[in-house]
CSV table of C-alpha atoms and ligand atoms in Angstrom, one decimal:
chain,number,residue,atom,x,y,z
A,1,UNK,CA,-129.7,-59.7,-107.6
A,2,UNK,CA,-126.0,-60.3,-107.6
A,3,UNK,CA,-123.7,-57.7,-106.2
A,4,UNK,CA,-122.0,-57.6,-109.6
A,5,UNK,CA,-125.3,-56.8,-111.4
A,6,UNK,CA,-126.2,-54.2,-108.8
A,7,UNK,CA,-122.8,-52.3,-109.3
A,8,UNK,CA,-123.2,-52.6,-113.1
A,9,UNK,CA,-126.7,-51.0,-113.0
A,10,UNK,CA,-125.4,-48.2,-110.8
A,11,UNK,CA,-122.5,-47.6,-113.1
A,12,UNK,CA,-125.0,-47.4,-116.0
A,13,UNK,CA,-127.1,-45.0,-114.1
A,14,UNK,CA,-124.1,-42.7,-113.6
A,15,UNK,CA,-123.4,-42.8,-117.3
A,16,UNK,CA,-127.0,-42.0,-118.1
A,17,UNK,CA,-126.9,-39.1,-115.7
A,18,UNK,CA,-123.9,-37.7,-117.5
A,19,UNK,CA,-125.7,-38.2,-120.9
A,20,UNK,CA,-128.7,-36.3,-119.5
A,21,UNK,CA,-126.3,-33.5,-118.3
A,22,UNK,CA,-124.7,-33.3,-121.8
A,23,UNK,CA,-128.1,-33.2,-123.5
A,24,UNK,CA,-129.4,-30.6,-121.0
A,25,UNK,CA,-126.5,-28.4,-121.7
A,26,UNK,CA,-126.6,-28.7,-125.4
A,27,UNK,CA,-130.3,-27.8,-125.1
A,28,UNK,CA,-129.3,-24.8,-123.0
A,29,UNK,CA,-126.9,-23.6,-125.8
A,30,UNK,CA,-129.7,-23.8,-128.3
A,31,UNK,CA,-131.9,-21.7,-126.0
A,32,UNK,CA,-129.1,-19.1,-125.6
A,33,UNK,CA,-128.7,-18.8,-129.3
A,34,UNK,CA,-132.5,-18.3,-129.7
A,35,UNK,CA,-132.3,-15.7,-126.9
A,36,UNK,CA,-129.7,-13.8,-128.8
A,37,UNK,CA,-131.9,-13.8,-131.9
A,38,UNK,CA,-134.7,-12.4,-129.9
A,39,UNK,CA,-132.6,-9.6,-128.4
A,40,UNK,CA,-133.6,-6.2,-129.5
A,41,UNK,CA,-136.6,-7.5,-131.6
A,42,UNK,CA,-139.1,-6.9,-128.8
A,43,UNK,CA,-139.9,-10.6,-128.9
A,44,UNK,CA,-141.1,-11.9,-125.6
A,45,UNK,CA,-138.7,-14.5,-124.1
A,46,UNK,CA,-141.5,-16.5,-122.6
A,47,UNK,CA,-143.8,-17.8,-125.3
A,48,UNK,CA,-146.7,-19.8,-123.8
A,49,UNK,CA,-147.9,-21.2,-127.1
A,50,UNK,CA,-144.4,-22.4,-128.0
A,51,UNK,CA,-144.1,-24.0,-124.6
A,52,UNK,CA,-147.4,-25.8,-125.0
A,53,UNK,CA,-146.3,-27.1,-128.4
A,54,UNK,CA,-143.0,-28.5,-127.0
A,55,UNK,CA,-144.8,-30.1,-124.0
A,56,UNK,CA,-147.4,-31.7,-126.3
A,57,UNK,CA,-144.7,-33.1,-128.5
A,58,UNK,CA,-142.8,-34.8,-125.6
A,59,UNK,CA,-145.9,-36.1,-124.0
A,60,UNK,CA,-147.1,-37.6,-127.3
A,61,UNK,CA,-143.7,-39.4,-127.6
A,62,UNK,CA,-143.8,-40.6,-124.0
A,63,UNK,CA,-144.0,-44.4,-123.7
A,64,UNK,CA,-143.4,-44.5,-120.0
A,65,UNK,CA,-142.7,-45.7,-117.4
A,66,UNK,CA,-143.0,-42.1,-116.4
A,67,UNK,CA,-146.6,-40.8,-116.4
A,68,UNK,CA,-147.5,-38.0,-118.8
A,69,UNK,CA,-148.0,-35.7,-115.8
A,70,UNK,CA,-144.5,-36.4,-114.5
A,71,UNK,CA,-143.0,-35.8,-117.9
A,72,UNK,CA,-144.9,-32.5,-118.2
A,73,UNK,CA,-143.7,-31.5,-114.7
A,74,UNK,CA,-140.0,-32.4,-115.5
A,75,UNK,CA,-140.0,-30.6,-118.8
A,76,UNK,CA,-141.7,-27.5,-117.4
A,77,UNK,CA,-138.7,-27.3,-114.9
A,78,UNK,CA,-136.3,-27.5,-117.8
A,79,UNK,CA,-138.1,-24.8,-119.7
A,80,UNK,CA,-138.2,-22.6,-116.7
A,81,UNK,CA,-134.4,-22.9,-116.1
A,82,UNK,CA,-133.8,-22.2,-119.8
A,83,UNK,CA,-135.9,-19.0,-119.5
A,84,UNK,CA,-133.6,-17.9,-116.7
A,85,UNK,CA,-130.6,-18.5,-119.0
A,86,UNK,CA,-132.1,-16.1,-121.6
A,87,UNK,CA,-132.6,-13.4,-118.9
A,88,UNK,CA,-128.9,-13.6,-118.0
A,89,UNK,CA,-128.1,-13.1,-121.6
A,90,UNK,CA,-129.8,-9.7,-121.5
A,91,UNK,CA,-127.4,-6.9,-122.1
A,92,UNK,CA,-126.7,-4.8,-118.9
A,93,UNK,CA,-127.4,-1.1,-119.2
A,94,UNK,CA,-124.6,1.3,-120.1
A,95,UNK,CA,-125.1,3.1,-116.8
A,96,UNK,CA,-125.1,-0.1,-114.8
A,97,UNK,CA,-122.4,-1.0,-112.3
A,98,UNK,CA,-122.2,-4.4,-114.1
A,99,UNK,CA,-120.7,-2.5,-117.1
A,100,UNK,CA,-118.3,-0.3,-115.1
A,101,UNK,CA,-117.2,-0.9,-111.6
A,102,UNK,CA,-115.5,2.5,-111.1
A,103,UNK,CA,-117.6,5.5,-110.2
A,104,UNK,CA,-118.2,8.0,-113.0
A,105,UNK,CA,-116.8,11.4,-112.1
A,106,UNK,CA,-118.7,14.2,-113.9
A,107,UNK,CA,-116.3,17.2,-114.3
A,108,UNK,CA,-118.2,20.5,-114.2
A,109,UNK,CA,-115.6,23.3,-114.5
A,110,UNK,CA,-113.5,23.0,-111.4
A,111,UNK,CA,-115.9,20.6,-109.7
A,112,UNK,CA,-115.6,16.8,-109.7
A,113,UNK,CA,-119.1,15.5,-109.1
A,114,UNK,CA,-118.7,12.0,-107.7
A,115,UNK,CA,-115.0,12.4,-107.0
A,116,UNK,CA,-115.3,11.7,-103.3
A,117,UNK,CA,-115.9,15.2,-102.0
A,118,UNK,CA,-119.5,16.2,-101.8
A,119,UNK,CA,-120.5,19.3,-103.9
A,120,UNK,CA,-123.2,21.9,-103.2
A,121,UNK,CA,-125.5,23.2,-105.9
A,122,UNK,CA,-127.2,26.4,-104.7
A,123,UNK,CA,-129.1,29.4,-105.9
A,124,UNK,CA,-132.7,30.4,-106.2
A,125,UNK,CA,-135.7,28.4,-107.5
A,126,UNK,CA,-136.1,30.9,-110.3
A,127,UNK,CA,-134.0,33.5,-111.9
A,128,UNK,CA,-136.0,36.7,-111.3
A,129,UNK,CA,-133.7,39.8,-111.8
A,130,UNK,CA,-130.1,40.6,-112.4
A,131,UNK,CA,-129.9,42.1,-108.9
A,132,UNK,CA,-131.4,39.0,-107.2
A,133,UNK,CA,-128.9,36.8,-109.0
A,134,UNK,CA,-126.0,39.1,-108.1
A,135,UNK,CA,-127.0,39.1,-104.4
A,136,UNK,CA,-127.2,35.4,-104.2
A,137,UNK,CA,-124.1,34.6,-106.3
A,138,UNK,CA,-121.8,37.0,-104.5
A,139,UNK,CA,-122.9,35.4,-101.2
A,140,UNK,CA,-122.4,31.9,-102.5
A,141,UNK,CA,-119.1,32.7,-103.9
A,142,UNK,CA,-118.0,34.1,-100.6
A,143,UNK,CA,-119.0,30.7,-99.1
A,144,UNK,CA,-116.9,28.8,-101.6
A,145,UNK,CA,-119.8,27.5,-103.6
A,146,UNK,CA,-119.0,26.8,-107.2
A,147,UNK,CA,-122.2,25.6,-108.8
A,148,UNK,CA,-125.0,28.2,-109.2
A,149,UNK,CA,-128.6,27.2,-110.0
A,150,UNK,CA,-131.5,29.2,-111.1
A,151,UNK,CA,-134.6,28.2,-113.1
A,152,UNK,CA,-135.4,30.0,-116.3
A,153,UNK,CA,-138.0,27.6,-117.7
A,154,UNK,CA,-140.3,26.8,-114.8
A,155,UNK,CA,-142.7,23.8,-115.2
A,156,UNK,CA,-145.3,25.2,-112.8
A,157,UNK,CA,-148.4,23.3,-111.6
A,158,UNK,CA,-150.6,26.3,-112.5
A,159,UNK,CA,-150.4,28.0,-115.8
A,160,UNK,CA,-151.1,31.3,-114.0
A,161,UNK,CA,-147.9,31.0,-111.8
A,162,UNK,CA,-144.6,32.6,-112.8
A,163,UNK,CA,-143.3,30.6,-115.8
A,164,UNK,CA,-139.7,31.9,-115.7
A,165,UNK,CA,-137.7,34.4,-117.8
A,166,UNK,CA,-136.8,31.8,-120.5
A,167,UNK,CA,-133.7,32.6,-122.5
A,168,UNK,CA,-133.2,35.9,-120.7
A,169,UNK,CA,-133.1,34.0,-117.5
A,170,UNK,CA,-130.4,31.7,-118.9
A,171,UNK,CA,-128.4,34.8,-120.0
A,172,UNK,CA,-128.6,36.4,-116.5
A,173,UNK,CA,-127.7,33.1,-114.8
A,174,UNK,CA,-124.7,32.5,-117.1
A,175,UNK,CA,-123.4,36.0,-116.9
A,176,UNK,CA,-123.8,36.1,-113.1
A,177,UNK,CA,-122.0,32.8,-112.7
A,178,UNK,CA,-119.1,33.9,-114.9
A,179,UNK,CA,-118.7,37.2,-113.0
A,180,UNK,CA,-118.2,35.2,-109.9
A,181,UNK,CA,-116.0,32.4,-111.4
A,182,UNK,CA,-118.9,30.0,-110.9
A,183,UNK,CA,-120.4,27.3,-113.1
A,184,UNK,CA,-124.2,27.1,-113.6
A,185,UNK,CA,-127.1,24.7,-114.0
A,186,UNK,CA,-130.7,25.3,-115.2
A,187,UNK,CA,-133.6,23.3,-116.3
A,188,UNK,CA,-134.5,22.8,-119.9
A,189,UNK,CA,-138.0,21.6,-120.8
A,190,UNK,CA,-138.1,21.1,-124.6
A,191,UNK,CA,-135.8,19.1,-126.8
A,192,UNK,CA,-135.4,22.1,-129.2
A,193,UNK,CA,-133.8,24.2,-126.5
A,194,UNK,CA,-131.1,21.8,-125.5
A,195,UNK,CA,-128.5,22.9,-128.0
A,196,UNK,CA,-129.2,26.6,-127.5
A,197,UNK,CA,-128.9,26.1,-123.7
A,198,UNK,CA,-125.4,24.6,-124.1
A,199,UNK,CA,-124.2,28.1,-124.9
A,200,UNK,CA,-125.3,29.3,-121.5
A,201,UNK,CA,-125.1,26.4,-119.1
A,202,UNK,CA,-122.4,24.1,-117.7
A,203,UNK,CA,-125.0,21.5,-116.7
A,204,UNK,CA,-128.4,21.0,-118.2
A,205,UNK,CA,-131.1,20.0,-115.7
A,206,UNK,CA,-134.0,17.7,-116.6
A,207,UNK,CA,-136.6,18.2,-114.0
A,208,UNK,CA,-138.9,15.7,-112.2
A,209,UNK,CA,-141.8,16.5,-114.4
A,210,UNK,CA,-139.8,15.7,-117.5
A,211,UNK,CA,-138.0,12.6,-116.4
A,212,UNK,CA,-139.9,10.5,-118.9
A,213,UNK,CA,-140.0,13.1,-121.7
A,214,UNK,CA,-138.1,10.7,-123.9
A,215,UNK,CA,-137.5,13.2,-126.7
A,216,UNK,CA,-135.9,15.6,-124.2
A,217,UNK,CA,-133.8,12.7,-122.9
A,218,UNK,CA,-132.6,11.8,-126.4
A,219,UNK,CA,-131.8,15.5,-127.1
A,220,UNK,CA,-129.8,15.6,-123.8
A,221,UNK,CA,-127.9,12.5,-124.9
A,222,UNK,CA,-126.9,14.1,-128.1
A,223,UNK,CA,-125.0,17.0,-126.6
A,224,UNK,CA,-121.7,17.0,-124.8
A,225,UNK,CA,-122.8,18.7,-121.6
A,226,UNK,CA,-123.3,17.1,-118.2
A,227,UNK,CA,-126.9,16.4,-117.4
A,228,UNK,CA,-128.6,16.6,-114.0
A,229,UNK,CA,-131.4,14.2,-114.1
A,230,UNK,CA,-134.0,14.5,-111.4
A,231,UNK,CA,-136.2,11.6,-110.3
A,232,UNK,CA,-139.9,11.9,-111.4
A,233,UNK,CA,-142.6,12.7,-108.9
A,234,UNK,CA,-143.9,9.1,-109.0
A,235,UNK,CA,-141.0,7.3,-110.7
A,236,UNK,CA,-139.5,4.1,-109.5
A,237,UNK,CA,-135.7,3.8,-109.1
A,238,UNK,CA,-135.7,1.5,-112.1
A,239,UNK,CA,-137.6,4.1,-114.2
A,240,UNK,CA,-135.0,6.8,-113.2
A,241,UNK,CA,-132.2,4.4,-114.3
A,242,UNK,CA,-133.9,3.8,-117.6
A,243,UNK,CA,-134.3,7.5,-118.1
A,244,UNK,CA,-130.6,7.9,-117.5
A,245,UNK,CA,-130.0,5.1,-120.0
A,246,UNK,CA,-131.9,7.0,-122.7
A,247,UNK,CA,-129.3,9.8,-122.3
A,248,UNK,CA,-126.3,7.4,-122.1
A,249,UNK,CA,-127.5,5.4,-125.1
A,250,UNK,CA,-127.2,8.5,-127.2
A,251,UNK,CA,-123.5,8.9,-126.3
A,252,UNK,CA,-123.6,11.2,-123.3
A,253,UNK,CA,-122.5,9.5,-120.1
A,254,UNK,CA,-121.9,12.7,-118.1
A,255,UNK,CA,-125.0,12.2,-116.0
A,256,UNK,CA,-125.7,13.2,-112.4
A,257,UNK,CA,-128.7,11.5,-110.8
A,258,UNK,CA,-130.9,13.4,-108.4
A,259,UNK,CA,-133.2,12.1,-105.7
A,260,UNK,CA,-135.7,14.9,-105.0
A,261,UNK,CA,-138.4,13.0,-103.1
A,262,UNK,CA,-141.4,11.2,-104.4
A,263,UNK,CA,-145.1,11.6,-103.9
A,264,UNK,CA,-146.7,9.7,-101.1
A,265,UNK,CA,-149.7,10.2,-98.8
A,266,UNK,CA,-147.5,12.0,-96.3
A,267,UNK,CA,-148.3,15.7,-96.1
A,268,UNK,CA,-145.8,16.8,-93.5
A,269,UNK,CA,-143.2,17.2,-96.2
A,270,UNK,CA,-143.8,18.4,-99.8
A,271,UNK,CA,-142.5,15.1,-101.1
A,272,UNK,CA,-141.1,12.1,-99.3
A,273,UNK,CA,-137.4,11.9,-99.5
A,274,UNK,CA,-136.5,8.3,-100.5
A,275,UNK,CA,-133.2,8.1,-98.7
A,276,UNK,CA,-132.7,4.5,-99.6
A,277,UNK,CA,-132.7,5.4,-103.3
A,278,UNK,CA,-129.2,6.9,-102.8
A,279,UNK,CA,-127.3,3.8,-101.9
A,280,UNK,CA,-129.4,1.7,-104.3
A,281,UNK,CA,-128.7,4.1,-107.2
A,282,UNK,CA,-125.0,4.0,-106.3
A,283,UNK,CA,-125.1,0.3,-106.1
A,284,UNK,CA,-127.0,-0.2,-109.4
A,285,UNK,CA,-125.2,2.4,-111.4
A,286,UNK,CA,-121.8,4.1,-111.6
A,287,UNK,CA,-123.2,7.6,-111.8
A,288,UNK,CA,-123.0,10.2,-109.1
A,289,UNK,CA,-126.1,10.9,-107.1
A,290,UNK,CA,-127.1,14.1,-105.4
A,291,UNK,CA,-130.0,14.9,-103.1
A,292,UNK,CA,-132.2,17.9,-103.4
A,293,UNK,CA,-133.0,18.7,-99.8
A,294,UNK,CA,-135.3,21.7,-100.8
A,295,UNK,CA,-137.8,20.1,-103.2
A,296,UNK,CA,-137.9,16.8,-101.3
A,297,UNK,CA,-138.9,18.4,-98.0
A,298,UNK,CA,-140.4,21.7,-99.0
A,299,UNK,CA,-139.5,23.1,-95.6
A,300,UNK,CA,-136.5,24.9,-94.1
A,301,UNK,CA,-136.6,23.7,-90.5
A,302,UNK,CA,-135.3,20.2,-91.1
A,303,UNK,CA,-132.5,21.1,-93.6
A,304,UNK,CA,-129.6,20.2,-91.3
A,305,UNK,CA,-130.7,16.7,-90.3
A,306,UNK,CA,-131.9,15.9,-93.9
A,307,UNK,CA,-128.6,17.1,-95.3
A,308,UNK,CA,-126.7,15.0,-92.8
A,309,UNK,CA,-128.8,12.0,-93.7
A,310,UNK,CA,-128.2,12.4,-97.4
A,311,UNK,CA,-124.4,12.7,-97.0
A,312,UNK,CA,-124.4,9.8,-94.5
A,313,UNK,CA,-125.9,7.5,-97.1
A,314,UNK,CA,-123.3,8.4,-99.7
A,315,UNK,CA,-124.8,11.3,-101.7
A,316,UNK,CA,-122.2,13.0,-103.9
A,317,UNK,CA,-123.7,16.4,-103.3
A,318,UNK,CA,-126.7,18.4,-102.2
A,319,UNK,CA,-129.1,20.9,-103.9
A,320,UNK,CA,-130.2,23.7,-101.6
A,321,UNK,CA,-132.4,26.5,-102.8
A,322,UNK,CA,-131.3,29.9,-101.6
A,323,UNK,CA,-132.8,33.4,-102.2
A,324,UNK,CA,-131.8,36.8,-101.0
A,325,UNK,CA,-135.4,37.6,-100.1
A,326,UNK,CA,-137.3,34.2,-99.9
A,327,UNK,CA,-140.5,35.9,-98.7
A,328,UNK,CA,-141.0,37.6,-102.0
A,329,UNK,CA,-139.6,34.8,-104.2
A,330,UNK,CA,-141.7,34.3,-107.4
A,331,UNK,CA,-141.6,30.5,-106.9
A,332,UNK,CA,-141.1,28.1,-103.9
A,333,UNK,CA,-141.0,31.0,-101.4
A,334,UNK,CA,-141.6,28.6,-98.5
A,335,UNK,CA,-138.7,26.4,-98.9
A,336,UNK,CA,-135.8,28.7,-100.0
A,337,UNK,CA,-133.2,29.5,-97.4
A,338,UNK,CA,-132.2,33.1,-97.0
A,339,UNK,CA,-128.5,33.8,-97.3
A,340,UNK,CA,-127.7,33.8,-93.6
A,341,UNK,CA,-129.7,30.6,-93.1
A,342,UNK,CA,-127.7,29.0,-95.9
A,343,UNK,CA,-124.4,30.0,-94.3
A,344,UNK,CA,-125.6,28.7,-90.9
A,345,UNK,CA,-126.4,25.3,-92.5
A,346,UNK,CA,-123.1,25.2,-94.3
A,347,UNK,CA,-121.2,25.9,-91.1
A,348,UNK,CA,-123.2,23.2,-89.2
A,349,UNK,CA,-122.3,20.7,-91.9
A,350,UNK,CA,-118.7,21.7,-91.9
A,351,UNK,CA,-118.4,21.7,-88.1
A,352,UNK,CA,-120.1,18.3,-87.8
A,353,UNK,CA,-117.7,16.9,-90.3
A,354,UNK,CA,-120.3,16.2,-92.9
A,355,UNK,CA,-118.6,18.6,-95.3
A,356,UNK,CA,-114.9,19.2,-95.3
A,357,UNK,CA,-113.9,22.6,-94.1
A,358,UNK,CA,-112.0,23.3,-97.3
A,359,UNK,CA,-114.7,22.2,-99.7
A,360,UNK,CA,-114.3,22.0,-103.4
A,361,UNK,CA,-118.0,23.1,-103.4
B,401,PEP,C1,-136.1,22.6,-109.7
B,401,PEP,O1,-135.1,22.1,-109.3
B,401,PEP,O2,-136.1,23.8,-110.1
B,401,PEP,C2,-137.3,21.9,-109.8
B,401,PEP,C3,-138.4,22.4,-110.4
B,401,PEP,O3,-137.3,20.7,-109.2
B,401,PEP,P1,-138.1,19.4,-109.5
B,401,PEP,O4,-138.0,19.2,-111.0
B,401,PEP,O5,-137.3,18.3,-108.7
B,401,PEP,O6,-139.5,19.5,-109.0
B,402,MN,MN1,-138.0,25.3,-106.8
């Protein structure tokens, strides 16, 4: 073969490559358009029957020199790449970092949750009496804590355990908080109660057992109150993010995520604190993340190291259950710190530099 013919063939080959490239990309555009039509219709992106039809069609038309098997293999690769293209076309979640690079700061009264300074949420597991709430709140206020918690609707494992004071509990919590210039948070368990709760609460909590109560999530998305969304007992990080998206998709983007431990085979702690969830949640979403060091561990003797770990991995705050008389608490008696223990923990965190000495908490 002459050198001239050789060069000519190579040139032609380059041109054919470019033609293939152009055809591949125009095919990709068609695939993207089809992907957009499928969006929101619940249509599966991968349709094996359609893929088989397309493969049969090209193989039937194949006249060689490539074998049918080779053609099948090549086109499967093209189909696979196109599928990836449709995936990229998927809309990213409202709560996703991809949609918003800055951190969301949830303002709760004087507190900026996610604003760079860690916050502390504290108070008893359950609101029990006016006197109990008064004792706890006055101590917490003295420590500079601004966000008071207390359960009024308690989702208990046993129906025979204390179920909470209901609306009366919300009233006691709210009035106590106001008397001490604090803001308050409590769990709501039914969608019907969400609007009513807004009158009493500064933050509505959705508890672990209700993380996938979708009607509750929708109701929480329809009000203009910050929501504290706790991770389910056996929920993946992705499921927690989708639960938050339910709230955001209804127009409420004031969401605080909470890692509170997940169920594993380990019995040394009540739940297993998934510490890696904190940086992952903060990477995947722009929402603030707090860690509940009481429900995740279920024990008081490791509060300090666990609190340090949570803050070290970037938590925007901590939830710490406190009670004036934990031994006689109507729920979670074992894990609640008494008021002195709480002050000791706070001092340890401040002295070790994990919390600023002049906290906004
Ligand atoms: C609570 O915070 O009162 C509570 C019940 O926690 P969780 O939903 O995480 O179990
Ligand atoms: Mn509790």
